[in-house]
Amino acid sequence: MPLIGLAEHAVFDDTDDAGLILDTRRGVCLTLNSTATYMLRTALACDSVPAAVARLREDFDADDATLAAGLAGLADRLGERSLLLGGGGCPPRRRRLRRAER
């Protein structure tokens, strides 16, 4: 199971360096910068925070806590817009996206 799951009404396109998420319920398109796109792509491909942080560490010069906080922040922002799977479209952040253990 991926670390982050997008809601059925959220369509993610990452064909360019900058990603797009189309919210088909509201007809709104969100643009992600290249860093957020990479983080979302990684979170969709990994099943845990440590796995995602390890993959991100390959391309970003940041410590584990910073990378884990970035993933959690991305999940928070997507959850606020009801773009994630979970109760009411909000992510179960505290259980699934906590800081990586050192």
mmCIF file of N, CA and C in Angstrom:
data_model
loop_
_atom_site.group_PDB
_atom_site.id
_atom_site.type_symbol
_atom_site.label_atom_id
_atom_site.label_comp_id
_atom_site.label_asym_id
_atom_site.label_seq_id
_atom_site.Cartn_x
_atom_site.Cartn_y
_atom_site.Cartn_z
ATOM 1 N N MET A 1 0.849 -1.180 0.000
ATOM 2 C CA MET A 1 0.000 0.000 0.000
ATOM 3 C C MET A 1 0.891 1.239 0.000
ATOM 4 N N PRO A 2 0.604 2.185 -0.873
ATOM 5 C CA PRO A 2 1.450 3.386 -0.926
ATOM 6 C C PRO A 2 1.320 4.244 0.333
ATOM 7 N N LEU A 3 2.359 4.972 0.600
ATOM 8 C CA LEU A 3 2.392 5.886 1.739
ATOM 9 C C LEU A 3 1.280 6.923 1.645
ATOM 10 N N ILE A 4 1.069 7.448 0.452
ATOM 11 C CA ILE A 4 -0.009 8.406 0.192
ATOM 12 C C ILE A 4 -0.881 7.821 -0.907
ATOM 13 N N GLY A 5 -2.184 7.866 -0.708
ATOM 14 C CA GLY A 5 -3.124 7.440 -1.740
ATOM 15 C C GLY A 5 -3.987 8.618 -2.145
ATOM 16 N N LEU A 6 -4.050 8.867 -3.428
ATOM 17 C CA LEU A 6 -4.890 9.962 -3.915
ATOM 18 C C LEU A 6 -6.342 9.510 -3.997
ATOM 19 N N ALA A 7 -7.231 10.433 -3.711
ATOM 20 C CA ALA A 7 -8.665 10.164 -3.799
ATOM 21 C C ALA A 7 -9.033 9.854 -5.249
ATOM 22 N N GLU A 8 -10.157 9.185 -5.433
ATOM 23 C CA GLU A 8 -10.600 8.814 -6.776
ATOM 24 C C GLU A 8 -10.833 10.028 -7.668
ATOM 25 N N HIS A 9 -11.185 11.144 -7.079
ATOM 26 C CA HIS A 9 -11.460 12.345 -7.873
ATOM 27 C C HIS A 9 -10.207 13.184 -8.131
ATOM 28 N N ALA A 10 -9.046 12.695 -7.709
ATOM 29 C CA ALA A 10 -7.784 13.408 -7.924
ATOM 30 C C ALA A 10 -6.980 12.698 -9.006
ATOM 31 N N VAL A 11 -6.697 13.406 -10.075
ATOM 32 C CA VAL A 11 -5.928 12.855 -11.188
ATOM 33 C C VAL A 11 -4.560 13.533 -11.188
ATOM 34 N N PHE A 12 -3.504 12.742 -11.050
ATOM 35 C CA PHE A 12 -2.144 13.257 -10.962
ATOM 36 C C PHE A 12 -1.428 13.021 -12.290
ATOM 37 N N ASP A 13 -0.846 14.088 -12.842
ATOM 38 C CA ASP A 13 -0.058 14.000 -14.064
ATOM 39 C C ASP A 13 1.321 14.555 -13.770
ATOM 40 N N ASP A 14 2.318 13.713 -13.932
ATOM 41 C CA ASP A 14 3.691 14.156 -13.668
ATOM 42 C C ASP A 14 4.583 13.964 -14.884
ATOM 43 N N THR A 15 4.038 14.177 -16.063
ATOM 44 C CA THR A 15 4.815 13.964 -17.276
ATOM 45 C C THR A 15 5.933 14.993 -17.449
ATOM 46 N N ASP A 16 5.798 16.154 -16.867
ATOM 47 C CA ASP A 16 6.863 17.162 -16.886
ATOM 48 C C ASP A 16 7.478 17.220 -15.495
ATOM 49 N N ASP A 17 8.482 18.052 -15.323
ATOM 50 C CA ASP A 17 9.081 18.213 -13.997
ATOM 51 C C ASP A 17 8.089 18.771 -12.989
ATOM 52 N N ALA A 18 7.187 19.610 -13.446
ATOM 53 C CA ALA A 18 6.139 20.144 -12.569
ATOM 54 C C ALA A 18 4.894 19.287 -12.754
ATOM 55 N N GLY A 19 4.299 18.863 -11.634
ATOM 56 C CA GLY A 19 3.123 18.008 -11.707
ATOM 57 C C GLY A 19 1.834 18.796 -11.611
ATOM 58 N N LEU A 20 0.779 18.144 -12.032
ATOM 59 C CA LEU A 20 -0.564 18.718 -11.949
ATOM 60 C C LEU A 20 -1.467 17.713 -11.243
ATOM 61 N N ILE A 21 -2.358 18.224 -10.410
ATOM 62 C CA ILE A 21 -3.405 17.403 -9.825
ATOM 63 C C ILE A 21 -4.724 18.052 -10.192
ATOM 64 N N LEU A 22 -5.550 17.294 -10.889
ATOM 65 C CA LEU A 22 -6.874 17.767 -11.259
ATOM 66 C C LEU A 22 -7.882 17.209 -10.266
ATOM 67 N N ASP A 23 -8.598 18.098 -9.610
ATOM 68 C CA ASP A 23 -9.685 17.719 -8.710
ATOM 69 C C ASP A 23 -10.949 17.706 -9.559
ATOM 70 N N THR A 24 -11.386 16.516 -9.975
ATOM 71 C CA THR A 24 -12.516 16.413 -10.894
ATOM 72 C C THR A 24 -13.841 16.765 -10.233
ATOM 73 N N ARG A 25 -13.920 16.719 -8.908
ATOM 74 C CA ARG A 25 -15.162 17.118 -8.232
ATOM 75 C C ARG A 25 -15.374 18.615 -8.315
ATOM 76 N N ARG A 26 -14.296 19.359 -8.182
ATOM 77 C CA ARG A 26 -14.401 20.824 -8.142
ATOM 78 C C ARG A 26 -13.987 21.482 -9.442
ATOM 79 N N GLY A 27 -13.396 20.718 -10.354
ATOM 80 C CA GLY A 27 -12.914 21.308 -11.597
ATOM 81 C C GLY A 27 -11.732 22.234 -11.384
ATOM 82 N N VAL A 28 -10.886 21.901 -10.409
ATOM 83 C CA VAL A 28 -9.738 22.732 -10.058
ATOM 84 C C VAL A 28 -8.460 21.974 -10.388
ATOM 85 N N CYS A 29 -7.499 22.688 -10.929
ATOM 86 C CA CYS A 29 -6.204 22.099 -11.246
ATOM 87 C C CYS A 29 -5.143 22.748 -10.364
ATOM 88 N N LEU A 30 -4.398 21.926 -9.641
ATOM 89 C CA LEU A 30 -3.314 22.406 -8.784
ATOM 90 C C LEU A 30 -1.980 22.112 -9.462
ATOM 91 N N THR A 31 -1.089 23.060 -9.414
ATOM 92 C CA THR A 31 0.243 22.879 -9.972
ATOM 93 C C THR A 31 1.224 22.627 -8.836
ATOM 94 N N LEU A 32 2.055 21.622 -8.998
ATOM 95 C CA LEU A 32 3.091 21.310 -8.025
ATOM 96 C C LEU A 32 4.445 21.700 -8.604
ATOM 97 N N ASN A 33 5.320 22.227 -7.769
ATOM 98 C CA ASN A 33 6.671 22.500 -8.254
ATOM 99 C C ASN A 33 7.412 21.162 -8.401
ATOM 100 N N SER A 34 8.607 21.201 -8.936
ATOM 101 C CA SER A 34 9.333 19.964 -9.221
ATOM 102 C C SER A 34 9.653 19.170 -7.953
ATOM 103 N N THR A 35 9.929 19.848 -6.848
ATOM 104 C CA THR A 35 10.220 19.150 -5.597
ATOM 105 C C THR A 35 8.977 18.441 -5.068
ATOM 106 N N ALA A 36 7.849 19.122 -5.034
ATOM 107 C CA ALA A 36 6.602 18.503 -4.570
ATOM 108 C C ALA A 36 6.189 17.358 -5.483
ATOM 109 N N THR A 37 6.399 17.527 -6.784
ATOM 110 C CA THR A 37 6.082 16.459 -7.731
ATOM 111 C C THR A 37 6.921 15.222 -7.437
ATOM 112 N N TYR A 38 8.212 15.411 -7.231
ATOM 113 C CA TYR A 38 9.100 14.293 -6.928
ATOM 114 C C TYR A 38 8.714 13.627 -5.607
ATOM 115 N N MET A 39 8.383 14.440 -4.611
ATOM 116 C CA MET A 39 7.994 13.887 -3.313
ATOM 117 C C MET A 39 6.691 13.095 -3.422
ATOM 118 N N LEU A 40 5.722 13.613 -4.163
ATOM 119 C CA LEU A 40 4.464 12.898 -4.324
ATOM 120 C C LEU A 40 4.680 11.606 -5.103
ATOM 121 N N ARG A 41 5.440 11.662 -6.168
ATOM 122 C CA ARG A 41 5.740 10.466 -6.944
ATOM 123 C C ARG A 41 6.398 9.406 -6.045
ATOM 124 N N THR A 42 7.316 9.842 -5.186
ATOM 125 C CA THR A 42 7.995 8.935 -4.274
ATOM 126 C C THR A 42 7.025 8.354 -3.247
ATOM 127 N N ALA A 43 6.171 9.199 -2.671
ATOM 128 C CA ALA A 43 5.198 8.731 -1.676
ATOM 129 C C ALA A 43 4.192 7.757 -2.280
ATOM 130 N N LEU A 44 3.870 7.927 -3.546
ATOM 131 C CA LEU A 44 2.953 7.005 -4.226
ATOM 132 C C LEU A 44 3.622 5.665 -4.526
ATOM 133 N N ALA A 45 4.956 5.658 -4.586
ATOM 134 C CA ALA A 45 5.693 4.443 -4.921
ATOM 135 C C ALA A 45 6.216 3.688 -3.703
ATOM 136 N N CYS A 46 6.293 4.347 -2.553
ATOM 137 C CA CYS A 46 6.849 3.726 -1.348
ATOM 138 C C CYS A 46 5.741 3.408 -0.351
ATOM 139 N N ASP A 47 5.998 2.432 0.506
ATOM 140 C CA ASP A 47 4.973 2.025 1.461
ATOM 141 C C ASP A 47 5.251 2.450 2.896
ATOM 142 N N SER A 48 6.328 3.192 3.108
ATOM 143 C CA SER A 48 6.627 3.656 4.468
ATOM 144 C C SER A 48 7.437 4.942 4.402
ATOM 145 N N VAL A 49 7.424 5.666 5.508
ATOM 146 C CA VAL A 49 8.216 6.904 5.580
ATOM 147 C C VAL A 49 9.705 6.596 5.433
ATOM 148 N N PRO A 50 10.248 5.589 6.157
ATOM 149 C CA PRO A 50 11.683 5.312 5.978
ATOM 150 C C PRO A 50 12.062 4.970 4.538
ATOM 151 N N ALA A 51 11.215 4.221 3.840
ATOM 152 C CA ALA A 51 11.511 3.878 2.442
ATOM 153 C C ALA A 51 11.479 5.128 1.565
ATOM 154 N N ALA A 52 10.495 5.987 1.777
ATOM 155 C CA ALA A 52 10.398 7.218 0.990
ATOM 156 C C ALA A 52 11.570 8.147 1.294
ATOM 157 N N VAL A 53 11.916 8.281 2.554
ATOM 158 C CA VAL A 53 13.042 9.140 2.939
ATOM 159 C C VAL A 53 14.341 8.620 2.337
ATOM 160 N N ALA A 54 14.544 7.312 2.349
ATOM 161 C CA ALA A 54 15.759 6.733 1.764
ATOM 162 C C ALA A 54 15.839 7.047 0.274
ATOM 163 N N ARG A 55 14.713 6.946 -0.420
ATOM 164 C CA ARG A 55 14.699 7.240 -1.851
ATOM 165 C C ARG A 55 14.937 8.735 -2.093
ATOM 166 N N LEU A 56 14.311 9.590 -1.292
ATOM 167 C CA LEU A 56 14.490 11.034 -1.454
ATOM 168 C C LEU A 56 15.923 11.451 -1.152
ATOM 169 N N ARG A 57 16.543 10.801 -0.174
ATOM 170 C CA ARG A 57 17.913 11.132 0.212
ATOM 171 C C ARG A 57 18.893 10.940 -0.946
ATOM 172 N N GLU A 58 18.543 10.066 -1.896
ATOM 173 C CA GLU A 58 19.403 9.845 -3.054
ATOM 174 C C GLU A 58 19.535 11.108 -3.911
ATOM 175 N N ASP A 59 18.502 11.956 -3.909
ATOM 176 C CA ASP A 59 18.496 13.120 -4.797
ATOM 177 C C ASP A 59 18.471 14.467 -4.090
ATOM 178 N N PHE A 60 18.246 14.462 -2.780
ATOM 179 C CA PHE A 60 18.187 15.717 -2.040
ATOM 180 C C PHE A 60 19.235 15.714 -0.934
ATOM 181 N N ASP A 61 19.894 16.841 -0.768
ATOM 182 C CA ASP A 61 20.883 17.001 0.291
ATOM 183 C C ASP A 61 20.173 17.541 1.526
ATOM 184 N N ALA A 62 19.504 16.632 2.238
ATOM 185 C CA ALA A 62 18.746 17.014 3.437
ATOM 186 C C ALA A 62 18.773 15.838 4.405
ATOM 187 N N ASP A 63 18.614 16.143 5.685
ATOM 188 C CA ASP A 63 18.592 15.069 6.666
ATOM 189 C C ASP A 63 17.224 14.382 6.676
ATOM 190 N N ASP A 64 17.178 13.234 7.320
ATOM 191 C CA ASP A 64 15.958 12.429 7.338
ATOM 192 C C ASP A 64 14.771 13.172 7.936
ATOM 193 N N ALA A 65 14.999 13.921 8.995
ATOM 194 C CA ALA A 65 13.905 14.640 9.650
ATOM 195 C C ALA A 65 13.306 15.687 8.709
ATOM 196 N N THR A 66 14.148 16.375 7.962
ATOM 197 C CA THR A 66 13.668 17.388 7.024
ATOM 198 C C THR A 66 12.862 16.748 5.899
ATOM 199 N N LEU A 67 13.343 15.633 5.376
ATOM 200 C CA LEU A 67 12.632 14.943 4.301
ATOM 201 C C LEU A 67 11.295 14.388 4.789
ATOM 202 N N ALA A 68 11.283 13.804 5.987
ATOM 203 C CA ALA A 68 10.026 13.287 6.554
ATOM 204 C C ALA A 68 9.040 14.428 6.797
ATOM 205 N N ALA A 69 9.534 15.564 7.269
ATOM 206 C CA ALA A 69 8.664 16.722 7.488
ATOM 207 C C ALA A 69 8.110 17.238 6.163
ATOM 208 N N GLY A 70 8.912 17.193 5.117
ATOM 209 C CA GLY A 70 8.439 17.602 3.795
ATOM 210 C C GLY A 70 7.325 16.706 3.287
ATOM 211 N N LEU A 71 7.468 15.400 3.490
ATOM 212 C CA LEU A 71 6.411 14.461 3.103
ATOM 213 C C LEU A 71 5.134 14.721 3.889
ATOM 214 N N ALA A 72 5.287 14.941 5.194
ATOM 215 C CA ALA A 72 4.118 15.209 6.040
ATOM 216 C C ALA A 72 3.441 16.519 5.641
ATOM 217 N N GLY A 73 4.231 17.530 5.324
ATOM 218 C CA GLY A 73 3.668 18.811 4.892
ATOM 219 C C GLY A 73 2.909 18.686 3.587
ATOM 220 N N LEU A 74 3.460 17.914 2.665
ATOM 221 C CA LEU A 74 2.771 17.680 1.389
ATOM 222 C C LEU A 74 1.447 16.961 1.638
ATOM 223 N N ALA A 75 1.473 15.939 2.478
ATOM 224 C CA ALA A 75 0.245 15.212 2.808
ATOM 225 C C ALA A 75 -0.766 16.131 3.473
ATOM 226 N N ASP A 76 -0.306 16.994 4.354
ATOM 227 C CA ASP A 76 -1.210 17.949 5.011
ATOM 228 C C ASP A 76 -1.906 18.841 3.989
ATOM 229 N N ARG A 77 -1.129 19.397 3.055
ATOM 230 C CA ARG A 77 -1.705 20.314 2.070
ATOM 231 C C ARG A 77 -2.676 19.598 1.129
ATOM 232 N N LEU A 78 -2.336 18.394 0.722
ATOM 233 C CA LEU A 78 -3.253 17.638 -0.129
ATOM 234 C C LEU A 78 -4.501 17.226 0.643
ATOM 235 N N GLY A 79 -4.332 16.875 1.911
ATOM 236 C CA GLY A 79 -5.478 16.509 2.748
ATOM 237 C C GLY A 79 -6.408 17.673 2.990
ATOM 238 N N GLU A 80 -5.858 18.866 3.171
ATOM 239 C CA GLU A 80 -6.681 20.063 3.355
ATOM 240 C C GLU A 80 -7.567 20.326 2.152
ATOM 241 N N ARG A 81 -7.126 19.872 0.996
ATOM 242 C CA ARG A 81 -7.901 20.054 -0.239
ATOM 243 C C ARG A 81 -8.721 18.815 -0.588
ATOM 244 N N SER A 82 -8.804 17.873 0.359
ATOM 245 C CA SER A 82 -9.571 16.622 0.200
ATOM 246 C C SER A 82 -9.136 15.832 -1.029
ATOM 247 N N LEU A 83 -7.829 15.736 -1.239
ATOM 248 C CA LEU A 83 -7.307 15.027 -2.395
ATOM 249 C C LEU A 83 -6.703 13.672 -2.039
ATOM 250 N N LEU A 84 -6.757 13.292 -0.766
ATOM 251 C CA LEU A 84 -6.187 12.022 -0.331
ATOM 252 C C LEU A 84 -7.266 11.053 0.107
ATOM 253 N N LEU A 85 -6.930 9.781 0.023
ATOM 254 C CA LEU A 85 -7.817 8.753 0.561
ATOM 255 C C LEU A 85 -7.861 8.883 2.074
ATOM 256 N N GLY A 86 -8.954 8.523 2.651
ATOM 257 C CA GLY A 86 -9.092 8.584 4.104
ATOM 258 C C GLY A 86 -10.428 9.190 4.462
ATOM 259 N N GLY A 87 -10.726 9.207 5.726
ATOM 260 C CA GLY A 87 -11.987 9.750 6.198
ATOM 261 C C GLY A 87 -12.179 11.192 5.787
ATOM 262 N N GLY A 88 -13.178 11.460 4.970
ATOM 263 C CA GLY A 88 -13.483 12.821 4.549
ATOM 264 C C GLY A 88 -12.442 13.420 3.635
ATOM 265 N N GLY A 89 -11.568 12.566 3.081
ATOM 266 C CA GLY A 89 -10.524 13.072 2.199
ATOM 267 C C GLY A 89 -9.319 13.583 2.944
ATOM 268 N N CYS A 90 -9.302 13.470 4.272
ATOM 269 C CA CYS A 90 -8.158 13.926 5.054
ATOM 270 C C CYS A 90 -7.218 12.758 5.300
ATOM 271 N N PRO A 91 -5.924 12.985 5.233
ATOM 272 C CA PRO A 91 -4.984 11.888 5.412
ATOM 273 C C PRO A 91 -4.875 11.479 6.867
ATOM 274 N N PRO A 92 -4.660 10.200 7.121
ATOM 275 C CA PRO A 92 -4.392 9.763 8.480
ATOM 276 C C PRO A 92 -2.934 10.031 8.810
ATOM 277 N N ARG A 93 -2.548 11.284 8.810
ATOM 278 C CA ARG A 93 -1.155 11.706 8.888
ATOM 279 C C ARG A 93 -0.430 11.204 10.122
ATOM 280 N N ARG A 94 -1.013 11.333 11.255
ATOM 281 C CA ARG A 94 -0.299 11.006 12.482
ATOM 282 C C ARG A 94 0.094 9.534 12.549
ATOM 283 N N ARG A 95 -0.679 8.676 11.930
ATOM 284 C CA ARG A 95 -0.343 7.256 11.958
ATOM 285 C C ARG A 95 0.597 6.865 10.835
ATOM 286 N N ARG A 96 0.439 7.451 9.657
ATOM 287 C CA ARG A 96 1.169 6.986 8.483
ATOM 288 C C ARG A 96 2.378 7.831 8.135
ATOM 289 N N LEU A 97 2.355 9.111 8.450
ATOM 290 C CA LEU A 97 3.445 9.993 8.054
ATOM 291 C C LEU A 97 4.100 10.641 9.257
ATOM 292 N N ARG A 98 4.698 9.850 10.074
ATOM 293 C CA ARG A 98 5.439 10.424 11.193
ATOM 294 C C ARG A 98 6.911 10.471 10.824
ATOM 295 N N ARG A 99 7.665 11.174 11.579
ATOM 296 C CA ARG A 99 9.081 11.332 11.280
ATOM 297 C C ARG A 99 9.793 9.990 11.309
ATOM 298 N N ALA A 100 10.741 9.860 10.425
ATOM 299 C CA ALA A 100 11.522 8.626 10.355
ATOM 300 C C ALA A 100 12.351 8.471 11.621
ATOM 301 N N GLU A 101 12.435 7.252 12.094
ATOM 302 C CA GLU A 101 13.257 6.968 13.271
ATOM 303 C C GLU A 101 14.721 6.976 12.873
ATOM 304 N N ARG A 102 15.544 7.467 13.734
ATOM 305 C CA ARG A 102 16.987 7.495 13.453
ATOM 306 C C ARG A 102 17.679 6.336 14.097
#
